[in-house]
XYZ file of C-alpha atoms in Angstrom:
750
model
C 0.000 0.000 0.000
C 1.244 3.459 -0.909
C 1.869 5.733 2.020
C 1.058 9.411 1.694
C 3.329 11.961 3.306
C 2.686 15.685 3.650
C 5.612 18.097 3.670
C 6.158 21.799 3.236
C 7.890 22.753 0.016
C 11.365 24.195 0.249
C 10.275 27.117 -1.900
C 6.965 27.993 -0.383
C 4.274 26.982 2.086
C 2.069 24.902 -0.172
C 1.508 21.297 0.894
C 2.289 18.600 -1.647
C 1.246 14.938 -1.815
C 3.991 12.348 -2.325
C 3.085 8.749 -3.171
C 5.725 6.490 -1.624
C 5.852 3.691 -4.200
C 9.147 2.301 -2.946
C 12.480 3.286 -1.534
C 13.866 3.836 -5.005
C 11.613 6.815 -5.580
C 12.855 8.329 -2.340
C 16.386 7.748 -3.578
C 15.581 9.526 -6.810
C 14.157 12.339 -4.731
C 17.578 12.966 -3.303
C 19.098 13.827 -6.651
C 16.037 15.719 -7.789
C 15.500 18.056 -4.852
C 18.046 20.537 -6.104
C 16.219 20.968 -9.416
C 13.456 22.923 -7.755
C 12.603 26.493 -8.724
C 14.437 27.897 -5.714
C 17.800 26.828 -7.141
C 20.363 29.605 -6.701
C 21.608 31.624 -9.631
C 25.038 30.063 -9.183
C 23.617 26.581 -9.721
C 21.604 27.762 -12.726
C 24.848 29.037 -14.234
C 26.408 25.644 -13.498
C 23.629 23.922 -15.418
C 24.179 26.275 -18.338
C 27.878 25.369 -18.453
C 27.022 21.675 -18.606
C 24.174 22.247 -21.068
C 26.394 24.260 -23.373
C 28.994 21.548 -23.131
C 26.572 18.859 -24.228
C 24.940 20.802 -27.002
C 27.986 22.363 -28.628
C 26.890 24.507 -31.557
C 23.598 23.552 -33.073
C 23.221 19.810 -33.353
C 26.938 19.070 -33.746
C 28.574 16.793 -31.215
C 31.783 18.815 -31.513
C 31.879 22.529 -32.252
C 33.783 23.612 -35.353
C 35.994 26.713 -35.385
C 37.204 28.934 -38.206
C 41.009 29.108 -38.606
C 42.930 32.115 -37.249
C 46.557 32.792 -38.212
C 48.911 30.948 -35.848
C 52.613 30.904 -34.985
C 54.971 27.987 -34.472
C 55.469 29.301 -30.918
C 51.775 28.660 -30.222
C 53.099 25.264 -29.132
C 54.937 27.007 -26.330
C 58.376 27.918 -25.037
C 58.870 25.173 -22.434
C 62.271 24.054 -23.719
C 64.031 20.905 -22.516
C 67.677 20.896 -21.493
C 68.575 17.928 -23.712
C 67.295 19.892 -26.730
C 68.409 23.322 -25.522
C 67.350 26.204 -27.816
C 70.805 27.799 -28.134
C 70.300 29.386 -31.549
C 66.823 30.647 -30.682
C 68.072 32.287 -27.462
C 70.999 33.897 -29.291
C 68.790 35.237 -32.097
C 66.016 36.434 -29.784
C 67.973 37.841 -26.821
C 71.394 38.549 -28.355
C 73.542 36.523 -25.965
C 75.437 33.246 -26.188
C 73.837 30.538 -24.075
C 76.728 28.095 -23.706
C 76.714 24.506 -22.484
C 78.097 25.795 -19.180
C 75.230 28.307 -18.930
C 72.608 25.590 -19.367
C 74.439 23.240 -16.981
C 74.521 25.854 -14.237
C 70.830 26.617 -14.790
C 69.974 22.912 -14.544
C 72.087 22.076 -11.496
C 70.963 25.164 -9.565
C 67.346 24.004 -9.864
C 65.508 21.370 -7.839
C 62.208 19.557 -8.145
C 59.913 19.281 -5.131
C 57.267 16.544 -4.892
C 54.639 19.060 -6.002
C 56.484 22.142 -7.264
C 59.835 23.576 -8.272
C 62.619 25.327 -6.390
C 66.265 26.389 -6.535
C 69.497 26.592 -4.581
C 70.245 30.228 -3.723
C 73.374 30.023 -1.566
C 76.536 27.912 -1.219
C 75.128 26.553 2.061
C 72.150 24.736 0.579
C 69.484 27.418 1.061
C 66.497 26.639 -1.174
C 63.748 28.992 -2.350
C 60.219 27.985 -3.331
C 56.656 29.278 -2.990
C 54.701 29.531 0.232
C 51.797 27.692 -1.389
C 54.197 24.847 -2.238
C 55.312 24.712 1.394
C 51.961 25.037 3.206
C 51.686 21.383 4.129
C 55.304 21.359 5.241
C 54.704 24.412 7.440
C 51.889 22.491 9.104
C 54.096 19.400 9.369
C 56.801 21.205 11.370
C 54.334 22.989 13.671
C 54.656 21.913 17.280
C 51.971 21.595 19.935
C 50.318 24.927 20.587
C 51.641 26.468 17.367
C 49.779 27.489 14.231
C 52.656 28.382 11.943
C 50.375 28.740 8.940
C 48.771 31.701 10.674
C 51.805 33.086 12.488
C 54.624 32.265 10.075
C 58.010 30.736 10.928
C 61.593 31.944 11.043
C 64.563 29.987 12.391
C 66.778 32.462 14.230
C 69.741 30.063 14.007
C 70.632 26.979 11.973
C 69.911 24.896 15.063
C 66.330 26.191 14.938
C 65.759 24.986 11.358
C 63.154 22.237 11.602
C 63.400 18.905 9.747
C 60.452 18.247 7.442
C 59.264 14.650 7.868
C 59.024 12.356 4.824
C 60.124 15.019 2.373
C 62.725 15.286 -0.373
C 64.128 17.413 -3.189
C 65.508 16.121 -6.509
C 68.362 17.632 -8.506
C 68.666 16.593 -12.173
C 72.337 15.586 -12.490
C 72.356 13.691 -15.800
C 70.200 13.110 -18.900
C 70.538 10.154 -21.277
C 68.748 9.646 -24.588
C 67.081 6.211 -24.529
C 64.759 6.755 -27.499
C 66.199 4.106 -29.812
C 66.508 1.591 -26.991
C 62.760 1.852 -26.380
C 61.290 2.487 -29.830
C 63.288 -0.254 -31.571
C 61.618 -2.812 -29.313
C 58.182 -1.186 -29.545
C 58.238 -0.961 -33.341
C 59.151 -4.631 -33.629
C 56.079 -5.694 -31.624
C 52.612 -6.340 -33.094
C 50.388 -3.243 -32.969
C 48.059 -4.702 -30.343
C 51.010 -5.431 -28.036
C 52.955 -2.191 -28.409
C 51.503 -0.427 -25.367
C 52.423 -3.310 -23.057
C 55.831 -3.724 -24.701
C 56.547 -0.003 -24.307
C 55.630 -0.053 -20.629
C 57.767 -3.141 -20.051
C 60.784 -1.725 -21.875
C 60.597 1.601 -20.032
C 60.531 -0.329 -16.765
C 63.560 -2.385 -17.830
C 65.555 0.713 -18.797
C 64.649 2.394 -15.531
C 65.594 -0.659 -13.477
C 68.914 -1.100 -15.298
C 69.920 2.503 -14.689
C 68.774 2.344 -11.081
C 71.021 -0.683 -10.585
C 73.911 1.186 -12.224
C 73.638 3.987 -9.667
C 72.682 1.811 -6.691
C 76.101 2.172 -5.076
C 75.653 5.938 -4.849
C 72.720 5.501 -2.486
C 71.144 8.847 -3.305
C 70.171 8.500 -6.971
C 66.768 7.917 -8.530
C 65.932 7.365 -12.195
C 62.885 8.372 -14.222
C 62.312 7.668 -17.909
C 60.488 10.691 -19.323
C 58.334 10.562 -22.443
C 58.746 13.655 -24.625
C 56.644 14.635 -27.636
C 54.016 12.219 -26.267
C 56.274 9.263 -26.999
C 58.257 10.670 -29.914
C 61.424 10.757 -27.788
C 62.487 9.265 -24.450
C 65.041 10.538 -21.953
C 66.337 8.935 -18.785
C 66.632 11.529 -16.023
C 69.062 10.706 -13.225
C 68.343 12.647 -10.043
C 70.269 13.150 -6.862
C 67.728 12.941 -4.072
C 68.088 14.955 -0.861
C 66.018 13.631 2.042
C 67.162 15.904 4.882
C 65.258 19.105 4.154
C 64.575 21.656 6.893
C 62.223 24.598 7.196
C 64.028 27.931 7.465
C 61.425 30.625 6.883
C 57.804 30.991 5.811
C 55.673 34.131 6.166
C 52.131 34.145 7.493
C 49.501 32.510 5.289
C 47.817 35.917 5.079
C 50.919 37.281 3.311
C 51.860 34.154 1.379
C 48.292 33.968 0.029
C 47.475 37.670 0.186
C 44.093 38.460 -1.341
C 42.938 34.876 -0.922
C 40.827 33.202 -3.544
C 39.556 36.564 -4.815
C 43.029 37.613 -5.993
C 44.115 34.137 -7.071
C 44.950 34.021 -10.803
C 44.794 37.826 -11.067
C 47.072 40.819 -11.492
C 47.939 43.476 -10.247
C 48.978 41.422 -7.241
C 50.696 41.995 -3.884
C 51.747 38.565 -2.706
C 54.892 37.380 -0.904
C 54.412 33.773 -1.963
C 57.850 32.679 -0.738
C 59.370 30.115 1.611
C 62.894 28.926 2.317
C 64.304 25.485 3.101
C 67.821 24.208 3.663
C 69.223 20.923 2.403
C 71.465 18.937 4.741
C 73.787 16.026 3.929
C 75.271 13.946 6.747
C 73.884 16.423 9.249
C 75.642 19.420 7.708
C 74.342 22.105 5.324
C 74.812 20.896 1.765
C 77.251 22.924 -0.316
C 76.059 22.863 -3.934
C 78.550 23.512 -6.700
C 75.974 25.638 -8.505
C 73.351 28.059 -7.198
C 71.507 31.204 -8.305
C 72.577 34.410 -6.514
C 70.012 37.158 -5.971
C 70.250 40.152 -8.287
C 70.873 43.410 -6.460
C 69.277 45.427 -9.276
C 66.062 43.542 -10.036
C 64.394 43.979 -13.417
C 62.969 46.685 -15.641
C 60.224 46.446 -18.223
C 61.571 44.863 -21.400
C 64.277 42.807 -19.670
C 64.730 39.210 -20.801
C 64.015 36.697 -18.048
C 64.211 32.906 -17.878
C 62.143 30.601 -15.710
C 63.572 27.190 -14.793
C 61.166 24.647 -13.353
C 58.957 21.627 -13.845
C 55.690 22.469 -15.644
C 53.077 19.842 -14.889
C 51.027 18.970 -17.965
C 49.886 20.545 -21.220
C 47.932 19.273 -24.226
C 49.243 21.601 -26.925
C 50.196 18.768 -29.286
C 46.737 17.216 -29.067
C 44.361 17.470 -31.997
C 41.659 20.095 -32.364
C 39.060 17.344 -31.964
C 40.557 16.321 -28.617
C 40.720 19.896 -27.352
C 37.148 20.541 -28.462
C 35.952 17.459 -26.596
C 37.723 18.660 -23.450
C 36.026 22.043 -23.655
C 32.524 20.746 -24.317
C 32.443 17.658 -22.129
C 35.333 16.572 -19.895
C 36.283 19.946 -18.419
C 32.728 21.135 -17.605
C 32.030 17.894 -15.730
C 35.219 18.261 -13.692
C 34.450 21.913 -13.021
C 30.996 21.024 -11.710
C 32.442 18.351 -9.443
C 35.027 20.655 -7.895
C 32.595 23.536 -7.428
C 30.165 21.323 -5.563
C 32.924 19.785 -3.466
C 34.209 23.238 -2.508
C 30.704 24.296 -1.443
C 30.565 21.241 0.810
C 33.949 21.826 2.424
C 33.297 25.556 2.845
C 29.991 24.794 4.563
C 31.681 22.282 6.841
C 34.566 24.544 7.854
C 32.181 27.479 8.376
C 29.975 25.399 10.675
C 32.811 24.808 13.148
C 36.001 26.627 12.095
C 37.858 25.655 15.279
C 37.265 21.951 14.668
C 40.735 20.375 14.211
C 39.579 18.528 11.102
C 38.171 21.738 9.626
C 41.494 23.445 10.293
C 43.363 20.579 8.612
C 41.166 21.001 5.535
C 42.359 24.575 4.941
C 45.211 23.576 2.641
C 42.892 21.214 0.775
C 40.289 23.925 0.236
C 42.941 26.387 -1.000
C 44.167 23.818 -3.522
C 40.638 22.974 -4.646
C 39.757 26.626 -5.201
C 42.924 26.969 -7.228
C 41.800 23.984 -9.315
C 38.272 25.365 -9.675
C 39.516 28.649 -11.105
C 41.862 26.795 -13.410
C 39.134 24.530 -14.790
C 36.790 27.488 -15.169
C 39.389 29.310 -17.227
C 40.095 26.211 -19.279
C 36.420 25.735 -20.126
C 36.243 29.257 -21.521
C 39.580 28.972 -23.337
C 38.615 25.695 -25.006
C 35.469 27.410 -26.328
C 37.153 30.663 -27.379
C 36.827 31.041 -31.196
C 40.076 33.023 -31.421
C 42.232 30.591 -29.442
C 40.665 27.494 -30.943
C 40.903 29.121 -34.373
C 44.653 29.393 -33.896
C 44.739 25.713 -32.966
C 42.808 24.898 -36.149
C 45.319 26.861 -38.252
C 48.242 25.280 -36.410
C 46.863 21.812 -37.103
C 46.174 22.637 -40.760
C 49.838 23.606 -41.236
C 50.944 20.416 -39.479
C 48.648 18.255 -41.620
C 49.851 20.010 -44.769
C 53.435 19.041 -43.942
C 52.366 15.462 -43.216
C 50.592 15.192 -46.547
C 53.613 16.598 -48.375
C 55.474 13.383 -47.527
C 53.831 10.176 -48.805
C 55.442 8.121 -46.032
C 54.305 10.482 -43.271
C 50.859 10.819 -44.821
C 50.280 7.075 -45.033
C 51.665 6.476 -41.537
C 50.045 9.278 -39.582
C 46.908 10.591 -41.298
C 44.918 7.504 -40.199
C 46.012 8.317 -36.638
C 44.441 11.784 -36.779
C 41.271 10.411 -38.354
C 40.858 7.725 -35.698
C 41.484 10.208 -32.869
C 38.664 12.388 -34.200
C 36.325 9.397 -34.437
C 37.071 8.529 -30.808
C 36.125 12.039 -29.673
C 32.797 11.737 -31.487
C 32.042 8.434 -29.786
C 33.015 9.782 -26.360
C 30.710 12.745 -26.918
C 27.803 10.385 -27.594
C 28.440 8.530 -24.338
C 27.600 11.656 -22.375
C 28.400 12.239 -18.713
C 28.284 8.737 -17.299
C 32.020 8.284 -17.240
C 32.274 11.355 -14.993
C 29.851 10.175 -12.320
C 32.423 8.154 -10.398
C 34.838 11.038 -9.762
C 35.957 10.980 -6.146
C 34.146 7.757 -5.208
C 37.263 5.748 -4.418
C 37.184 4.101 -0.972
C 38.127 6.557 1.788
C 38.365 9.513 -0.599
C 37.870 12.861 1.142
C 35.885 14.054 -1.888
C 32.726 11.996 -1.412
C 30.521 10.729 1.435
C 31.495 7.360 2.875
C 27.893 6.182 2.538
C 27.990 6.598 -1.243
C 31.445 5.048 -1.471
C 29.950 1.938 0.127
C 26.879 2.078 -2.087
C 28.909 2.431 -5.272
C 31.299 -0.411 -4.463
C 28.394 -2.657 -3.454
C 26.572 -1.831 -6.698
C 29.670 -2.798 -8.670
C 29.842 -6.116 -6.824
C 26.172 -6.822 -7.526
C 26.734 -6.036 -11.203
C 29.598 -8.538 -11.417
C 32.168 -5.909 -12.336
C 34.960 -7.652 -10.430
C 36.319 -11.143 -11.203
C 35.294 -13.742 -8.637
C 38.861 -14.207 -7.404
C 38.932 -10.558 -6.258
C 35.621 -10.617 -4.370
C 37.251 -11.153 -0.979
C 39.714 -8.327 -1.553
C 36.943 -5.967 -2.683
C 34.831 -6.890 0.333
C 37.783 -5.964 2.526
C 37.907 -2.551 0.853
C 34.162 -2.164 1.307
C 34.268 -2.937 5.013
C 37.372 -0.780 5.433
C 35.677 2.455 4.359
C 35.898 4.734 7.394
C 33.175 7.053 8.677
C 33.345 10.787 8.050
C 32.532 13.465 10.584
C 28.674 13.523 10.555
C 28.493 17.175 9.503
C 31.073 16.646 6.761
C 29.220 13.523 5.585
C 25.998 15.503 5.231
C 27.662 18.281 3.240
C 29.463 15.810 0.974
C 26.183 13.999 0.348
C 24.533 17.244 -0.717
C 27.547 17.990 -2.894
C 27.342 14.690 -4.733
C 23.591 14.952 -5.264
C 24.025 18.381 -6.813
C 26.820 17.101 -9.037
C 24.572 14.358 -10.406
C 21.804 16.879 -10.885
C 24.189 19.069 -12.886
C 25.454 16.411 -15.254
C 22.735 13.773 -15.735
C 20.479 14.288 -18.759
C 17.213 15.921 -17.742
C 15.313 13.793 -20.239
C 16.931 10.499 -19.292
C 14.128 9.259 -17.073
C 16.123 9.584 -13.879
C 13.857 12.137 -12.231
C 10.506 11.684 -13.944
C 8.849 9.671 -11.124
C 9.538 12.332 -8.527
C 6.852 14.970 -8.036
C 7.758 16.396 -4.644
C 10.672 18.460 -3.416
C 11.833 18.884 0.172
C 14.703 20.842 1.623
C 18.288 19.749 1.149
C 18.902 18.998 4.816
C 15.585 17.190 5.203
C 16.222 14.894 2.257
C 19.824 14.223 3.227
C 18.848 13.468 6.800
C 16.177 11.079 5.575
C 18.683 9.374 3.283
C 21.132 8.890 6.137
C 18.441 7.577 8.486
C 17.109 5.091 5.945
C 20.464 3.689 4.809
C 22.348 1.013 6.699
C 25.473 2.221 4.917
C 25.581 5.490 6.842
C 28.091 4.050 9.326
C 30.888 1.509 9.165
C 29.356 -0.544 11.973
C 25.858 -0.843 10.510
C 27.320 -1.419 7.042
C 29.259 -4.423 8.325
C 26.031 -5.942 9.648
C 24.197 -5.167 6.414
C 26.839 -6.710 4.148
C 26.841 -9.860 6.273
C 23.479 -10.603 4.638
C 23.116 -12.473 1.388
C 23.868 -10.286 -1.635
C 20.288 -10.635 -2.772
C 19.322 -8.308 0.099
C 21.807 -5.556 -0.739
C 19.555 -3.902 -3.298
C 17.114 -2.892 -0.567
C 19.380 -0.113 0.702
C 18.846 3.425 -0.661
C 22.598 3.992 -1.089
C 22.744 1.002 -3.427
C 19.530 1.964 -5.199
C 21.007 5.441 -5.705
C 23.500 3.956 -8.179
C 21.302 1.183 -9.541
C 18.990 3.793 -11.083
C 21.605 4.465 -13.733
C 24.074 1.692 -12.898
C 23.709 -0.329 -16.093
C 24.365 2.698 -18.270
C 27.102 3.874 -15.910
C 29.039 0.611 -16.036
C 28.590 0.118 -19.781
C 29.705 3.637 -20.629
C 32.567 3.594 -18.139
C 33.859 0.350 -19.623
C 33.641 1.719 -23.155
C 35.296 4.988 -22.154
C 38.119 2.999 -20.602
C 38.591 1.060 -23.845
C 38.575 4.253 -25.888
C 40.988 5.928 -23.482
C 43.487 3.078 -23.816
C 43.258 3.228 -27.603
C 43.558 7.011 -27.597
C 46.641 6.920 -25.368
C 48.369 4.684 -27.873
C 47.326 6.880 -30.786
C 48.625 9.981 -28.985
C 52.092 8.410 -28.744
C 52.037 7.913 -32.511
C 50.792 11.473 -32.951
C 53.776 12.672 -30.911
C 56.124 10.876 -33.271
C 54.387 12.632 -36.154
C 54.980 16.062 -34.579
C 58.642 15.206 -34.023
C 58.996 13.902 -37.585
C 57.691 17.209 -38.953
C 59.212 19.804 -36.606
C 62.004 18.047 -34.711
C 63.250 20.098 -31.759
C 62.212 23.470 -33.224
C 59.147 23.208 -30.984
C 59.193 22.031 -27.362
C 57.321 18.916 -26.225
C 54.252 19.086 -24.016
C 54.913 19.576 -20.303
C 55.569 16.397 -18.291
C 56.577 17.715 -14.812
C 60.184 17.516 -15.970
C 62.781 20.274 -15.983
C 62.278 23.003 -18.595
C 63.539 26.509 -19.264
C 61.007 29.132 -20.393
C 62.076 32.444 -21.898
C 60.149 35.715 -21.800
C 60.339 39.430 -21.116
C 59.070 41.667 -18.330
C 55.967 43.353 -19.722
C 52.728 44.942 -18.586
C 49.559 44.519 -20.628
C 46.144 45.950 -21.399
C 43.308 44.933 -19.096
C 39.952 46.297 -17.904
C 40.219 49.175 -20.367
C 43.499 50.362 -18.857
C 47.090 49.150 -18.425
C 48.435 46.678 -15.888
C 51.895 47.882 -14.790
C 54.933 45.650 -15.157
C 55.361 45.607 -11.385
C 53.505 46.515 -8.196
C 54.824 47.969 -4.934
C 54.167 47.822 -1.207
C 52.190 51.035 -1.592
C 49.645 48.984 -3.507
C 49.591 46.282 -0.852
C 48.656 48.777 1.850
C 46.142 50.445 -0.454
C 44.562 47.047 -1.059
C 44.284 46.495 2.681
C 42.753 49.925 3.290
C 40.360 49.698 0.347
C 39.062 46.328 1.589
C 39.356 47.184 5.269
C 36.445 44.964 6.332
C 37.375 41.932 4.234
C 39.665 39.399 5.954
C 41.206 38.352 2.629
C 43.110 41.655 2.541
C 43.845 42.134 6.221
C 47.514 42.616 7.029
C 49.236 41.057 10.053
C 50.003 43.509 12.833
C 53.737 43.532 12.175
C 52.955 44.842 8.693
C 50.489 47.461 9.935
C 53.154 48.756 12.311
C 55.279 49.669 9.267
C 52.573 51.354 7.179
C 53.718 54.875 8.044
C 57.211 54.129 6.725
C 58.943 54.783 10.055
C 60.128 51.190 10.446
C 62.509 51.312 7.503
C 60.230 49.547 5.003
C 60.469 51.334 1.648
C 56.886 51.274 0.386
C 58.051 52.004 -3.153
C 59.822 48.647 -3.361
C 58.473 46.345 -6.107
C 56.685 43.326 -4.655
C 55.363 41.494 -7.758
C 56.011 41.737 -11.491
C 54.668 40.100 -14.639
C 56.483 38.541 -17.579
C 55.632 36.681 -20.774
C 57.187 33.401 -19.611
C 55.253 30.244 -20.434
C 53.714 29.117 -17.118
C 51.555 26.194 -16.019
C 50.904 24.314 -12.767
C 53.968 22.533 -11.363
C 56.230 25.402 -12.289
C 55.261 27.212 -9.082
C 58.372 27.926 -7.054
C 60.588 28.289 -10.113
C 63.374 30.858 -10.038
C 63.071 33.695 -12.547
C 66.592 34.684 -13.606
C 68.238 37.235 -15.874
C 70.777 36.530 -18.618
C 73.512 36.367 -15.952
C 71.554 33.635 -14.114
C 70.847 35.936 -11.173
C 67.482 35.579 -9.469
C 65.172 38.497 -10.150
C 61.929 36.817 -9.136
C 60.009 33.775 -7.984
C 57.193 32.438 -10.186
C 53.962 31.748 -8.331
C 50.908 32.213 -10.537
C 49.375 32.979 -13.890
C 47.036 35.876 -14.438
C 43.415 35.302 -15.401
C 44.164 35.923 -19.070
C 46.590 33.003 -19.142
C 45.270 30.500 -16.645
C 42.804 28.810 -18.974
C 44.625 28.970 -22.274
C 48.040 27.812 -21.084
C 47.293 24.090 -21.321
C 46.297 24.313 -24.992
C 48.253 27.247 -26.443
C 50.838 29.900 -25.624
C 48.944 33.174 -25.946
C 51.145 35.992 -24.691
C 48.990 38.910 -25.850
C 47.847 39.399 -22.254
C 48.716 36.077 -20.612
C 51.415 36.591 -18.004
C 53.418 34.813 -15.363
C 53.037 36.559 -11.998
C 56.260 36.595 -9.971
C 57.445 37.728 -6.556
C 60.056 40.456 -7.081
C 63.447 39.764 -5.510
C 63.539 43.342 -4.203
C 60.295 42.843 -2.296
C 61.589 39.607 -0.809
C 64.782 41.167 0.536
C 62.990 44.296 1.789
C 60.418 42.268 3.739
C 62.959 39.772 5.091
C 65.077 42.639 6.375
C 62.497 45.069 7.761
C 59.366 43.027 8.498
C 60.622 39.597 9.519
C 63.997 40.733 10.885
C 65.537 37.710 9.144
C 69.000 39.257 9.170
C 70.744 35.874 9.108
C 69.039 34.880 5.850
C 69.495 38.300 4.262
C 73.206 38.212 5.080
C 73.527 34.718 3.595
C 71.730 35.709 0.392
C 73.742 38.904 -0.052
C 77.035 37.143 0.681
C 76.168 34.514 -1.931
C 75.718 37.254 -4.502
C 79.047 38.828 -3.609
C 80.819 35.454 -3.765
C 79.396 34.764 -7.210
C 80.344 38.246 -8.410
C 83.890 37.626 -7.232
C 84.068 34.320 -9.127
C 82.879 35.979 -12.336
C 85.533 38.708 -12.237
């Protein structure tokens, strides 16, 4: 018998009748509640992003763009050291970049687990960004301290704090292993080449690791360049004794918060300092970058040395169009909803230790959200995509000019396009499992259990793995109840955003309650809401599992979900293999006159210091401390622009702080995530800045094209760093070390 429940609508006071046919309808209710007419404007905009992504232009699955004149440098200026652009640097900047110049640039740089950095003194002092060091600042905090809020400075070397489970890598040697790998791959049958490639790369890596085993501090990584067109073995020296020396307050290292993130003009001291130790003593590197005493002026050539994470500039127009219409909007929706959940949780109890621990996570997620938002717009921009079309047309023309290249590689481009069309037809179902891995922080534990159980019921896993999967299922830990509720709301909204409105998933629901009411009901009705009750529930025969709402939640679209996910996985594997062949095509046509896509491996990016047009006016090449204090006064009631007291004490200029000192500057260097923390150096390899961000104009386009009309790298100015270390943080020991390093280097050069 149908029960009848009376509730008050979330959007008004009218009473609505809800026939309770079964639990499944109530489960559907949970994803449908957020479709009601009281949806916020922000969520409406979210739906429009997804809708636009699915519809493209007219009835086309993939939007078409008209060609716009392109340049060979549209593929970027992220040059590798093994294919160093000596002639290009000499022609463009009128100086001779010798082998010794490139070697010093390489050996003075280091790679962090998540960012880049550099040696800046003969006693192993290392510079990187504050946002690269946030987790490490938390890791060295002692009981009763909140160093993220208060900052840290070691008055003496004895006060420098070891960072647990941390390391830095220095690239000491590069070997070309292309022929060793491709000769074996090319000899294998086509259907086996992916596995053969993976096996051969592993063998090369293991052999080199064994060769350097006696050193005890070496690690080896085989890096794919040009998407598999070339291969290099990178031999690193790994330093595992890394200590925290100095980090400013979070309020200064992330000044302006999320509002100023990916913007310029900017006033951010995004800097931190480590020291490397070997055998308990400060490491003495042979090469390091001294600080420039002069800084930079507009028009100066500057070089950024770091490890850019990932770009897709050598991908086809069809691939990039698919990203912009489908993949990126789905990811953007997921991250926006997750951020809403975590913000709501931390706001509910900001002093909760778990909420405090989530701060770094939320900062990173908001960074990702802005990045994906910019990428969505860039991948739909007719001008930028038009340049990609023209770039590809020129590439294809060169392929067709050679019968061998045409016959070998044109079928690759055609098949890649066909794959994008098929992926577009599959719709959003491959995106619905984002963040549902067991014990992921990005989804509610209840749904993690429901999803894994639904997979088991559908026979997704081979029988021999059932016991292992059951162990994972029972091992899913409970979330904080408030966090669980917010994550549940987040996931429901994500499904609402991306599932087709005409797919039959919501049509049986004719009543809407409030978010909290529906979520609370879901949690009360499901045995999977806690680890303890879930263990009892899963002890039943599998035939009973489908009675739980958390399982029914996924069964509503489970068949389509699993079918599409499996097909997307097949297509992804095929596409990966085709992309490696595409990379060989690019290398066959252009060789090393263009750089490969970014791979979180060491690169050198050239550029010049330059302002740009924005907002109907001009953005200056650099900003000063005057602007920082103006920002604080103009936003006096907003905590994002509050200044710590030790800064406010210097506002009148009586404390020695020169307010006219440059704090940030912009340059045309090619920047992408991963390159944060990179030194920005002049032709003499002196540090003039510290890369930390892209501006809004560049954040979205940088993965697909180098567009330096207004796209800029935003850098901390070396003059602002020294001025603040000296007068604000009273870090005289570090200032003296940095200045002495510059004098020592100047003496060596004379």
